[in-house]
mmCIF file of C-alpha atoms and ligand atoms in Angstrom:
data_model
loop_
_atom_site.group_PDB
_atom_site.id
_atom_site.type_symbol
_atom_site.label_atom_id
_atom_site.label_comp_id
_atom_site.label_asym_id
_atom_site.label_seq_id
_atom_site.Cartn_x
_atom_site.Cartn_y
_atom_site.Cartn_z
ATOM 1 C CA MET A 1 -11.100 -63.963 101.152
ATOM 2 C CA SER A 2 -8.198 -62.293 99.353
ATOM 3 C CA GLU A 3 -8.559 -60.907 95.825
ATOM 4 C CA LEU A 4 -6.317 -63.707 94.638
ATOM 5 C CA GLU A 5 -8.419 -66.412 96.261
ATOM 6 C CA SER A 6 -11.621 -64.933 94.954
ATOM 7 C CA LEU A 7 -10.201 -64.738 91.469
ATOM 8 C CA ASN A 8 -8.965 -68.319 91.600
ATOM 9 C CA GLU A 9 -12.355 -69.437 92.774
ATOM 10 C CA GLN A 10 -14.106 -67.566 89.927
ATOM 11 C CA LEU A 11 -11.736 -69.154 87.446
ATOM 12 C CA ASP A 12 -12.432 -72.600 88.921
ATOM 13 C CA ARG A 13 -16.167 -72.110 88.587
ATOM 14 C CA LEU A 14 -15.848 -70.734 85.093
ATOM 15 C CA ARG A 15 -13.765 -73.743 84.029
ATOM 16 C CA GLU A 16 -16.223 -76.250 85.523
ATOM 17 C CA GLN A 17 -19.247 -74.477 84.074
ATOM 18 C CA ALA A 18 -17.619 -74.253 80.641
ATOM 19 C CA LEU A 19 -16.710 -77.944 80.634
ATOM 20 C CA GLN A 20 -20.264 -78.841 81.603
ATOM 21 C CA ASP A 21 -21.754 -76.580 78.951
ATOM 22 C CA PHE A 22 -19.442 -77.873 76.233
ATOM 23 C CA ALA A 23 -20.345 -81.452 77.059
ATOM 24 C CA ALA A 24 -24.035 -80.591 76.960
ATOM 25 C CA ALA A 25 -23.893 -78.764 73.608
ATOM 26 C CA ALA A 26 -26.323 -80.484 71.279
ATOM 27 C CA GLY A 27 -24.908 -79.216 67.988
ATOM 28 C CA LEU A 28 -22.000 -77.502 66.292
ATOM 29 C CA ASP A 29 -23.804 -74.163 66.167
ATOM 30 C CA GLU A 30 -24.477 -74.244 69.849
ATOM 31 C CA LEU A 31 -20.851 -75.202 70.542
ATOM 32 C CA GLU A 32 -19.639 -72.205 68.533
ATOM 33 C CA GLN A 33 -21.899 -69.919 70.575
ATOM 34 C CA LEU A 34 -20.387 -71.364 73.756
ATOM 35 C CA ARG A 35 -16.852 -70.754 72.487
ATOM 36 C CA VAL A 36 -17.706 -67.110 71.924
ATOM 37 C CA ARG A 37 -19.429 -66.873 75.283
ATOM 38 C CA TYR A 38 -16.437 -68.255 77.249
ATOM 39 C CA LEU A 39 -13.334 -67.543 75.187
ATOM 40 C CA GLY A 40 -14.430 -64.659 72.935
ATOM 41 C CA LYS A 41 -13.068 -61.088 73.189
ATOM 42 C CA LYS A 42 -16.056 -60.060 75.279
ATOM 43 C CA GLY A 43 -16.432 -63.488 76.851
ATOM 44 C CA LYS A 44 -16.593 -64.665 80.439
ATOM 45 C CA LEU A 45 -12.858 -65.312 80.736
ATOM 46 C CA THR A 46 -12.065 -61.745 79.678
ATOM 47 C CA GLU A 47 -14.669 -60.608 82.167
ATOM 48 C CA VAL A 48 -12.957 -62.453 85.039
ATOM 49 C CA LEU A 49 -9.565 -61.156 83.991
ATOM 50 C CA LYS A 50 -10.727 -57.612 84.599
ATOM 51 C CA GLY A 51 -10.223 -58.430 88.304
ATOM 52 C CA VAL A 52 -6.486 -58.960 87.734
ATOM 53 C CA GLY A 53 -5.951 -55.210 87.896
ATOM 54 C CA ARG A 54 -6.897 -55.298 91.581
ATOM 55 C CA LEU A 55 -4.120 -57.791 92.409
ATOM 56 C CA ALA A 56 -0.720 -56.907 93.719
ATOM 57 C CA PRO A 57 1.826 -56.877 90.854
ATOM 58 C CA GLU A 58 3.725 -59.903 92.153
ATOM 59 C CA GLN A 59 0.511 -61.949 92.222
ATOM 60 C CA ARG A 60 -0.395 -61.249 88.628
ATOM 61 C CA PRO A 61 1.908 -63.808 86.952
ATOM 62 C CA LEU A 62 0.363 -66.570 89.087
ATOM 63 C CA ILE A 63 -3.062 -65.800 87.749
ATOM 64 C CA GLY A 64 -1.658 -65.440 84.229
ATOM 65 C CA LYS A 65 -0.390 -69.008 84.417
ATOM 66 C CA VAL A 66 -3.732 -70.345 85.657
ATOM 67 C CA VAL A 67 -5.589 -68.482 82.950
ATOM 68 C CA ASN A 68 -3.349 -69.920 80.250
ATOM 69 C CA GLU A 69 -3.921 -73.421 81.563
ATOM 70 C CA ILE A 70 -7.672 -72.881 81.538
ATOM 71 C CA LYS A 71 -7.574 -71.489 78.007
ATOM 72 C CA GLN A 72 -5.598 -74.531 76.879
ATOM 73 C CA LEU A 73 -7.929 -76.939 78.665
ATOM 74 C CA LEU A 74 -11.072 -75.348 77.277
ATOM 75 C CA ALA A 75 -9.664 -75.218 73.736
ATOM 76 C CA GLU A 76 -8.957 -78.944 73.915
ATOM 77 C CA ALA A 77 -12.402 -79.668 75.367
ATOM 78 C CA LEU A 78 -13.981 -77.641 72.566
ATOM 79 C CA ALA A 79 -12.027 -79.469 69.875
ATOM 80 C CA GLY A 80 -12.933 -82.837 71.382
ATOM 81 C CA ARG A 81 -16.616 -82.006 71.597
ATOM 82 C CA GLU A 82 -16.505 -80.606 68.075
ATOM 83 C CA ARG A 83 -15.170 -83.921 66.744
ATOM 84 C CA GLU A 84 -17.907 -85.803 68.586
ATOM 85 C CA LEU A 85 -20.644 -83.563 67.209
ATOM 86 C CA GLN A 86 -19.201 -83.784 63.710
ATOM 87 C CA ALA A 87 -19.285 -87.553 63.917
ATOM 88 C CA VAL A 88 -22.928 -87.428 65.053
ATOM 89 C CA ALA A 89 -23.856 -85.067 62.189
ATOM 90 C CA GLU A 90 -22.079 -87.319 59.697
ATOM 91 C CA GLN A 91 -23.901 -90.354 61.028
ATOM 92 C CA GLN A 92 -27.251 -88.546 60.724
ATOM 93 C CA ARG A 93 -26.466 -87.571 57.142
ATOM 94 C CA ILE A 94 -25.602 -91.169 56.258
ATOM 95 C CA GLU A 95 -28.835 -92.384 57.833
ATOM 96 C CA ALA A 96 -30.851 -89.794 55.908
ATOM 97 C CA GLU A 97 -29.244 -90.632 52.594
ATOM 98 C CA ARG A 98 -29.465 -94.365 53.057
ATOM 99 C CA ILE A 99 -30.902 -96.236 50.054
ATOM 100 C CA ASP A 100 -32.133 -99.800 49.972
ATOM 101 C CA VAL A 101 -30.086 -101.377 47.229
ATOM 102 C CA THR A 102 -32.114 -104.584 47.508
ATOM 103 C CA LEU A 103 -35.317 -102.793 46.389
ATOM 104 C CA PRO A 104 -36.309 -103.913 42.872
ATOM 105 C CA GLY A 105 -35.713 -101.227 40.217
ATOM 106 C CA ARG A 106 -38.479 -99.381 38.394
ATOM 107 C CA LYS A 107 -39.312 -101.307 35.245
ATOM 108 C CA LEU A 108 -39.227 -99.355 31.987
ATOM 109 C CA PRO A 109 -41.973 -100.849 29.839
ATOM 110 C CA GLN A 110 -40.369 -102.316 26.747
ATOM 111 C CA GLY A 111 -41.837 -101.433 23.388
ATOM 112 C CA ALA A 112 -42.095 -103.780 20.443
ATOM 113 C CA ILE A 113 -41.831 -103.480 16.698
ATOM 114 C CA HIS A 114 -45.290 -103.256 15.147
ATOM 115 C CA PRO A 115 -46.140 -106.416 13.155
ATOM 116 C CA VAL A 116 -46.627 -104.385 9.972
ATOM 117 C CA GLN A 117 -43.236 -102.737 10.366
ATOM 118 C CA GLN A 118 -41.743 -106.113 11.131
ATOM 119 C CA GLY A 119 -43.296 -107.574 7.965
ATOM 120 C CA LEU A 120 -42.072 -104.647 5.898
ATOM 121 C CA GLU A 121 -38.534 -105.143 7.159
ATOM 122 C CA GLU A 122 -38.585 -108.909 6.588
ATOM 123 C CA MET A 123 -39.865 -108.486 3.035
ATOM 124 C CA THR A 124 -37.396 -105.741 2.165
ATOM 125 C CA ALA A 125 -34.541 -107.858 3.536
ATOM 126 C CA ILE A 126 -35.429 -110.757 1.229
ATOM 127 C CA PHE A 127 -35.226 -108.543 -1.865
ATOM 128 C CA ARG A 128 -31.997 -106.946 -0.678
ATOM 129 C CA GLN A 129 -30.592 -110.441 -0.377
ATOM 130 C CA LEU A 130 -31.423 -110.904 -4.080
ATOM 131 C CA GLY A 131 -29.547 -107.707 -4.935
ATOM 132 C CA PHE A 132 -32.480 -105.287 -5.216
ATOM 133 C CA THR A 133 -31.836 -101.674 -4.181
ATOM 134 C CA VAL A 134 -34.175 -100.094 -1.622
ATOM 135 C CA ALA A 135 -35.893 -96.912 -2.811
ATOM 136 C CA GLU A 136 -38.534 -94.682 -1.294
ATOM 137 C CA GLY A 137 -40.796 -92.075 -2.805
ATOM 138 C CA PRO A 138 -42.972 -89.285 -1.407
ATOM 139 C CA GLU A 139 -46.373 -90.082 0.093
ATOM 140 C CA ILE A 140 -47.691 -86.829 -1.360
ATOM 141 C CA GLU A 141 -47.554 -87.371 -5.099
ATOM 142 C CA ASP A 142 -48.669 -85.671 -8.288
ATOM 143 C CA GLU A 143 -50.997 -87.107 -10.903
ATOM 144 C CA PHE A 144 -48.154 -87.648 -13.323
ATOM 145 C CA HIS A 145 -46.222 -90.102 -11.115
ATOM 146 C CA ASN A 146 -49.249 -91.734 -9.498
ATOM 147 C CA PHE A 147 -51.325 -92.107 -12.696
ATOM 148 C CA ASP A 148 -50.237 -90.696 -16.081
ATOM 149 C CA ALA A 149 -46.735 -92.127 -16.239
ATOM 150 C CA LEU A 150 -48.181 -95.479 -15.146
ATOM 151 C CA ASN A 151 -50.474 -95.492 -18.161
ATOM 152 C CA ILE A 152 -53.558 -94.945 -16.032
ATOM 153 C CA GLN A 153 -55.922 -92.953 -18.267
ATOM 154 C CA PRO A 154 -57.935 -90.007 -16.898
ATOM 155 C CA GLU A 155 -61.153 -92.006 -17.197
ATOM 156 C CA HIS A 156 -59.718 -94.993 -15.261
ATOM 157 C CA PRO A 157 -61.829 -95.807 -12.158
ATOM 158 C CA ALA A 158 -58.755 -95.669 -9.884
ATOM 159 C CA ARG A 159 -58.663 -91.956 -10.569
ATOM 160 C CA ALA A 160 -62.208 -91.324 -9.429
ATOM 161 C CA MET A 161 -62.554 -88.963 -6.479
ATOM 162 C CA HIS A 162 -63.945 -91.600 -4.140
ATOM 163 C CA ASP A 163 -60.728 -93.651 -4.203
ATOM 164 C CA THR A 164 -58.037 -91.014 -4.072
ATOM 165 C CA PHE A 165 -57.398 -88.376 -1.435
ATOM 166 C CA PHE A 166 -56.768 -85.184 -3.390
ATOM 167 C CA PHE A 167 -55.329 -81.906 -2.123
ATOM 168 C CA ALA A 168 -56.765 -78.610 -3.318
ATOM 169 C CA ASP A 169 -53.609 -77.877 -5.330
ATOM 170 C CA GLY A 170 -53.930 -81.040 -7.431
ATOM 171 C CA HIS A 171 -51.474 -83.134 -5.405
ATOM 172 C CA LEU A 172 -52.728 -86.367 -3.882
ATOM 173 C CA LEU A 173 -51.841 -89.039 -1.341
ATOM 174 C CA ARG A 174 -50.309 -91.819 -3.402
ATOM 175 C CA THR A 175 -52.737 -94.688 -3.886
ATOM 176 C CA HIS A 176 -49.979 -97.241 -4.454
ATOM 177 C CA THR A 177 -46.172 -97.562 -4.414
ATOM 178 C CA SER A 178 -45.993 -97.973 -8.203
ATOM 179 C CA PRO A 179 -45.030 -94.269 -8.660
ATOM 180 C CA VAL A 180 -41.685 -95.216 -7.096
ATOM 181 C CA GLN A 181 -41.062 -97.244 -10.287
ATOM 182 C CA ILE A 182 -41.349 -94.005 -12.223
ATOM 183 C CA ARG A 183 -39.198 -91.988 -9.822
ATOM 184 C CA ALA A 184 -36.474 -94.641 -9.598
ATOM 185 C CA MET A 185 -36.253 -95.024 -13.384
ATOM 186 C CA GLN A 186 -36.331 -91.254 -13.930
ATOM 187 C CA SER A 187 -33.494 -90.721 -11.477
ATOM 188 C CA LEU A 188 -31.467 -93.502 -13.111
ATOM 189 C CA ILE A 189 -31.837 -91.861 -16.536
ATOM 190 C CA LYS A 190 -31.164 -88.405 -15.114
ATOM 191 C CA ARG A 191 -27.891 -89.653 -13.623
ATOM 192 C CA GLY A 192 -26.947 -90.839 -17.096
ATOM 193 C CA GLY A 193 -27.436 -94.470 -16.099
ATOM 194 C CA THR A 194 -29.039 -97.280 -18.048
ATOM 195 C CA PRO A 195 -30.717 -100.527 -17.020
ATOM 196 C CA PRO A 196 -30.247 -103.073 -15.541
ATOM 197 C CA VAL A 197 -32.025 -101.754 -12.486
ATOM 198 C CA ALA A 198 -33.699 -103.704 -9.715
ATOM 199 C CA VAL A 199 -35.601 -101.916 -6.962
ATOM 200 C CA VAL A 200 -37.674 -102.719 -3.888
ATOM 201 C CA ALA A 201 -39.830 -99.842 -2.625
ATOM 202 C CA PRO A 202 -41.669 -100.250 0.695
ATOM 203 C CA GLY A 203 -44.037 -97.603 1.986
ATOM 204 C CA ARG A 204 -47.403 -96.210 3.019
ATOM 205 C CA VAL A 205 -50.262 -95.742 0.595
ATOM 206 C CA TYR A 206 -53.716 -94.188 0.982
ATOM 207 C CA ARG A 207 -57.204 -94.879 -0.308
ATOM 208 C CA CYS A 208 -60.577 -93.572 0.698
ATOM 209 C CA ASP A 209 -61.890 -96.929 1.897
ATOM 210 C CA TYR A 210 -62.618 -98.548 5.279
ATOM 211 C CA ASP A 211 -63.998 -101.966 6.219
ATOM 212 C CA MET A 212 -62.920 -105.465 7.392
ATOM 213 C CA THR A 213 -60.319 -105.711 4.624
ATOM 214 C CA HIS A 214 -59.610 -102.057 3.743
ATOM 215 C CA SER A 215 -57.940 -99.277 5.681
ATOM 216 C CA PRO A 216 -57.519 -95.688 4.419
ATOM 217 C CA MET A 217 -53.780 -96.034 5.098
ATOM 218 C CA PHE A 218 -51.939 -99.253 4.465
ATOM 219 C CA HIS A 219 -48.555 -100.484 3.269
ATOM 220 C CA GLN A 220 -47.266 -101.847 0.012
ATOM 221 C CA VAL A 221 -44.005 -103.197 -1.256
ATOM 222 C CA GLU A 222 -43.305 -102.477 -4.910
ATOM 223 C CA VAL A 223 -40.710 -104.526 -6.741
ATOM 224 C CA PHE A 224 -39.444 -104.176 -10.285
ATOM 225 C CA GLN A 225 -36.538 -105.075 -12.475
ATOM 226 C CA VAL A 226 -35.663 -103.713 -15.910
ATOM 227 C CA GLY A 227 -32.921 -104.988 -18.167
ATOM 228 C CA ARG A 228 -32.259 -106.730 -21.459
ATOM 229 C CA ASP A 229 -34.344 -109.846 -22.011
ATOM 230 C CA ILE A 230 -36.157 -109.715 -18.701
ATOM 231 C CA SER A 231 -39.074 -112.128 -19.026
ATOM 232 C CA MET A 232 -41.948 -113.551 -17.017
ATOM 233 C CA ALA A 233 -39.617 -116.393 -16.046
ATOM 234 C CA HIS A 234 -37.613 -113.855 -13.999
ATOM 235 C CA LEU A 235 -40.836 -112.600 -12.483
ATOM 236 C CA LYS A 236 -41.916 -116.077 -11.498
ATOM 237 C CA GLY A 237 -38.486 -117.006 -10.148
ATOM 238 C CA VAL A 238 -38.287 -113.911 -7.925
ATOM 239 C CA LEU A 239 -41.879 -114.410 -6.739
ATOM 240 C CA LYS A 240 -41.298 -118.032 -5.832
ATOM 241 C CA PHE A 241 -38.096 -117.239 -3.952
ATOM 242 C CA PHE A 242 -39.691 -114.306 -2.154
ATOM 243 C CA LEU A 243 -42.946 -116.000 -1.149
ATOM 244 C CA SER A 244 -41.233 -119.185 0.023
ATOM 245 C CA SER A 245 -38.673 -117.177 2.048
ATOM 246 C CA TYR A 246 -41.321 -114.990 3.623
ATOM 247 C CA PHE A 247 -43.648 -117.834 4.605
ATOM 248 C CA GLY A 248 -40.727 -120.052 5.562
ATOM 249 C CA LYS A 249 -41.755 -123.011 3.415
ATOM 250 C CA ALA A 250 -41.698 -124.019 -0.242
ATOM 251 C CA LEU A 251 -45.014 -122.768 -1.607
ATOM 252 C CA PRO A 252 -46.668 -123.532 -4.939
ATOM 253 C CA ILE A 253 -47.468 -120.361 -6.841
ATOM 254 C CA ARG A 254 -49.794 -119.719 -9.729
ATOM 255 C CA LEU A 255 -50.147 -116.806 -12.151
ATOM 256 C CA ARG A 256 -53.614 -115.933 -13.428
ATOM 257 C CA PRO A 257 -54.209 -113.557 -16.328
ATOM 258 C CA SER A 258 -55.380 -110.173 -15.107
ATOM 259 C CA TYR A 259 -55.338 -106.519 -16.020
ATOM 260 C CA PHE A 260 -53.345 -103.541 -14.761
ATOM 261 C CA PRO A 261 -52.821 -100.439 -16.884
ATOM 262 C CA PHE A 262 -49.072 -100.398 -16.169
ATOM 263 C CA THR A 263 -48.327 -104.011 -17.088
ATOM 264 C CA GLU A 264 -48.819 -106.084 -20.218
ATOM 265 C CA PRO A 265 -49.376 -108.942 -19.814
ATOM 266 C CA SER A 266 -50.636 -108.712 -16.235
ATOM 267 C CA ALA A 267 -51.041 -111.517 -13.756
ATOM 268 C CA GLU A 268 -52.645 -112.031 -10.391
ATOM 269 C CA VAL A 269 -50.423 -114.181 -8.184
ATOM 270 C CA ASP A 270 -51.799 -116.931 -5.948
ATOM 271 C CA ILE A 271 -49.993 -119.070 -3.381
ATOM 272 C CA GLY A 272 -51.092 -122.514 -2.224
ATOM 273 C CA CYS A 273 -53.283 -121.884 0.835
ATOM 274 C CA VAL A 274 -51.014 -121.651 3.901
ATOM 275 C CA PHE A 275 -53.857 -122.737 6.214
ATOM 276 C CA CYS A 276 -54.785 -126.064 4.549
ATOM 277 C CA ASP A 277 -51.725 -126.665 2.370
ATOM 278 C CA GLY A 278 -53.925 -126.446 -0.712
ATOM 279 C CA LYS A 279 -56.476 -129.025 0.407
ATOM 280 C CA GLY A 280 -59.272 -126.496 0.598
ATOM 281 C CA CYS A 281 -60.590 -124.682 3.672
ATOM 282 C CA ARG A 282 -62.790 -121.787 4.744
ATOM 283 C CA VAL A 283 -60.049 -119.182 4.272
ATOM 284 C CA CYS A 284 -59.291 -120.176 0.663
ATOM 285 C CA LYS A 285 -62.995 -120.812 0.017
ATOM 286 C CA GLN A 286 -62.201 -124.441 -0.835
ATOM 287 C CA THR A 287 -60.062 -123.419 -3.818
ATOM 288 C CA GLY A 288 -56.706 -124.304 -2.223
ATOM 289 C CA TRP A 289 -55.324 -120.968 -3.417
ATOM 290 C CA LEU A 290 -54.890 -117.501 -1.888
ATOM 291 C CA GLU A 291 -54.501 -114.366 -3.978
ATOM 292 C CA VAL A 292 -51.514 -112.404 -2.704
ATOM 293 C CA LEU A 293 -50.421 -109.758 -5.221
ATOM 294 C CA GLY A 294 -50.590 -108.165 -8.653
ATOM 295 C CA SER A 295 -47.818 -108.375 -11.207
ATOM 296 C CA GLY A 296 -46.874 -108.215 -14.859
ATOM 297 C CA MET A 297 -44.412 -107.136 -17.508
ATOM 298 C CA ILE A 298 -43.930 -103.366 -17.419
ATOM 299 C CA HIS A 299 -46.063 -101.747 -20.134
ATOM 300 C CA PRO A 300 -44.082 -100.183 -23.043
ATOM 301 C CA ASN A 301 -45.876 -96.890 -22.350
ATOM 302 C CA VAL A 302 -44.420 -96.837 -18.825
ATOM 303 C CA LEU A 303 -40.851 -97.344 -20.060
ATOM 304 C CA GLN A 304 -41.548 -94.711 -22.709
ATOM 305 C CA ALA A 305 -42.740 -92.224 -20.063
ATOM 306 C CA VAL A 306 -39.363 -92.336 -18.284
ATOM 307 C CA GLY A 307 -37.285 -92.361 -21.460
ATOM 308 C CA ILE A 308 -36.303 -96.013 -21.583
ATOM 309 C CA ASP A 309 -36.459 -97.654 -25.026
ATOM 310 C CA HIS A 310 -38.927 -100.532 -24.786
ATOM 311 C CA ARG A 311 -37.440 -102.191 -27.874
ATOM 312 C CA GLU A 312 -34.137 -102.521 -26.056
ATOM 313 C CA TYR A 313 -35.293 -103.162 -22.503
ATOM 314 C CA SER A 314 -38.065 -105.027 -20.760
ATOM 315 C CA GLY A 315 -39.000 -105.465 -17.151
ATOM 316 C CA PHE A 316 -41.297 -107.097 -14.652
ATOM 317 C CA ALA A 317 -43.050 -105.473 -11.729
ATOM 318 C CA PHE A 318 -45.251 -106.453 -8.870
ATOM 319 C CA GLY A 319 -46.874 -104.803 -5.915
ATOM 320 C CA LEU A 320 -48.125 -106.387 -2.741
ATOM 321 C CA GLY A 321 -50.165 -105.388 0.271
ATOM 322 C CA VAL A 322 -48.026 -105.776 3.386
ATOM 323 C CA GLU A 323 -50.931 -106.110 5.825
ATOM 324 C CA ARG A 324 -52.474 -108.868 3.735
ATOM 325 C CA LEU A 325 -49.286 -110.944 3.710
ATOM 326 C CA VAL A 326 -48.681 -110.398 7.447
ATOM 327 C CA MET A 327 -52.297 -111.475 8.136
ATOM 328 C CA LEU A 328 -51.828 -114.637 6.111
ATOM 329 C CA LYS A 329 -48.497 -115.451 7.732
ATOM 330 C CA HIS A 330 -49.751 -115.000 11.291
ATOM 331 C CA GLY A 331 -53.413 -115.942 10.894
ATOM 332 C CA ILE A 332 -54.662 -112.470 11.845
ATOM 333 C CA PRO A 333 -58.384 -112.349 10.990
ATOM 334 C CA ASP A 334 -59.153 -108.616 10.811
ATOM 335 C CA LEU A 335 -57.088 -105.881 9.145
ATOM 336 C CA ARG A 336 -58.325 -103.308 11.633
ATOM 337 C CA LEU A 337 -56.368 -104.985 14.463
ATOM 338 C CA PHE A 338 -53.216 -103.450 12.993
ATOM 339 C CA PHE A 339 -54.468 -99.908 13.412
ATOM 340 C CA GLU A 340 -56.490 -100.007 16.637
ATOM 341 C CA ASN A 341 -53.261 -100.291 18.632
ATOM 342 C CA ASP A 342 -54.787 -102.435 21.355
ATOM 343 C CA VAL A 343 -51.741 -103.175 23.508
ATOM 344 C CA ARG A 344 -52.866 -106.810 23.984
ATOM 345 C CA PHE A 345 -52.572 -107.329 20.238
ATOM 346 C CA LEU A 346 -49.296 -105.439 19.960
ATOM 347 C CA ARG A 347 -47.759 -107.356 22.899
ATOM 348 C CA ARG A 348 -48.745 -110.660 21.348
ATOM 349 C CA MET A 349 -47.819 -109.886 17.762
ATOM 350 C CA GLY A 350 -45.012 -107.334 18.238
ATOM 351 C CA SER A 351 -41.392 -108.410 18.287
HETATM 352 N N1 DAH B 1 -50.173 -100.856 -7.935
HETATM 353 C C1 DAH B 1 -51.098 -101.972 -7.836
HETATM 354 C C2 DAH B 1 -52.122 -101.684 -6.764
HETATM 355 O O1 DAH B 1 -51.870 -100.901 -5.902
HETATM 356 C C3 DAH B 1 -50.379 -103.228 -7.493
HETATM 357 C C4 DAH B 1 -49.550 -103.692 -8.628
HETATM 358 C C5 DAH B 1 -50.054 -104.535 -9.552
HETATM 359 C C6 DAH B 1 -48.239 -103.261 -8.720
HETATM 360 C C7 DAH B 1 -49.293 -104.990 -10.622
HETATM 361 C C8 DAH B 1 -47.452 -103.671 -9.794
HETATM 362 C C9 DAH B 1 -48.005 -104.555 -10.730
HETATM 363 O O2 DAH B 1 -46.207 -103.299 -9.940
HETATM 364 O O3 DAH B 1 -47.239 -104.987 -11.769
HETATM 365 O O4 DAH B 1 -53.162 -102.274 -6.786
#
């Protein structure tokens, strides 16, 4: 066999082997290795071409032409196989990333507004509707705002240690929202303002007490209005509007003489029993009435304490327990349900 024939035969074999190998390549990496092995600088084709030097000069161009054809053919085969393998890789990636869009989503548990918070917001909204301004005061108070300015004498039982949470420095957790009366009137006077002033003050209060009907932390809404010629008629009108709006029906109300240090006269307010419509039942102890809040005409000493002339101005005030009203509205039997945070209760009563 001549050199030329032998060379041609080697080239034929190389071409066939390369085509077979390319077709069998399982991945792009492997294909790249094959390209280097056959067409690279130190590859098989270069190896075969070393034999060209042994050919007669006139034979060399013949081989050159064949080699170029092979190079061209193999380059095309490589490109074709590369496209195939790329398509396979792409398909595998799509399969791997596939998501089932028909799968139901993960549910985010929805929270609810706590019934006490809900009640607080409803009550505040009713007073805002009447033109009252919302005010808040600090839960950590001093004796002046919580007691003295409200005409509560040092020997008054509400000041006894067992009722009030005191701090070592003489501050205390406010036992009611009435100190907001003092703060709101003080800030009015400080701004150079004068009555009329009408305020609703919702918030937390604290007392050292715990049983079926008492919790060491609970909520009150304080309401007061000061102006010229404010009388108990205004008090009764606001109470009637408020209580009927909150309970969603026209309710009879009744004022009973009572005593609070910061009001004179003072009155306990009753509503017609919402459970029996005043006919008498277990809840109202057959009286037909439910006590709902304390009220009165602001004591001259209180106006005096904030620098408002009680001969010129008068005012009414009342304070209510939010939990108590929410319990009455929704028939909740035990105060402690509000604070145990049993999700069954919160789901049922929350909104
Ligand atoms: N501060 C009283 C309490 O916590 C409630 C109260 C009664 C508030 C009569 C008032 C009022 O404004 O006039 O028991």
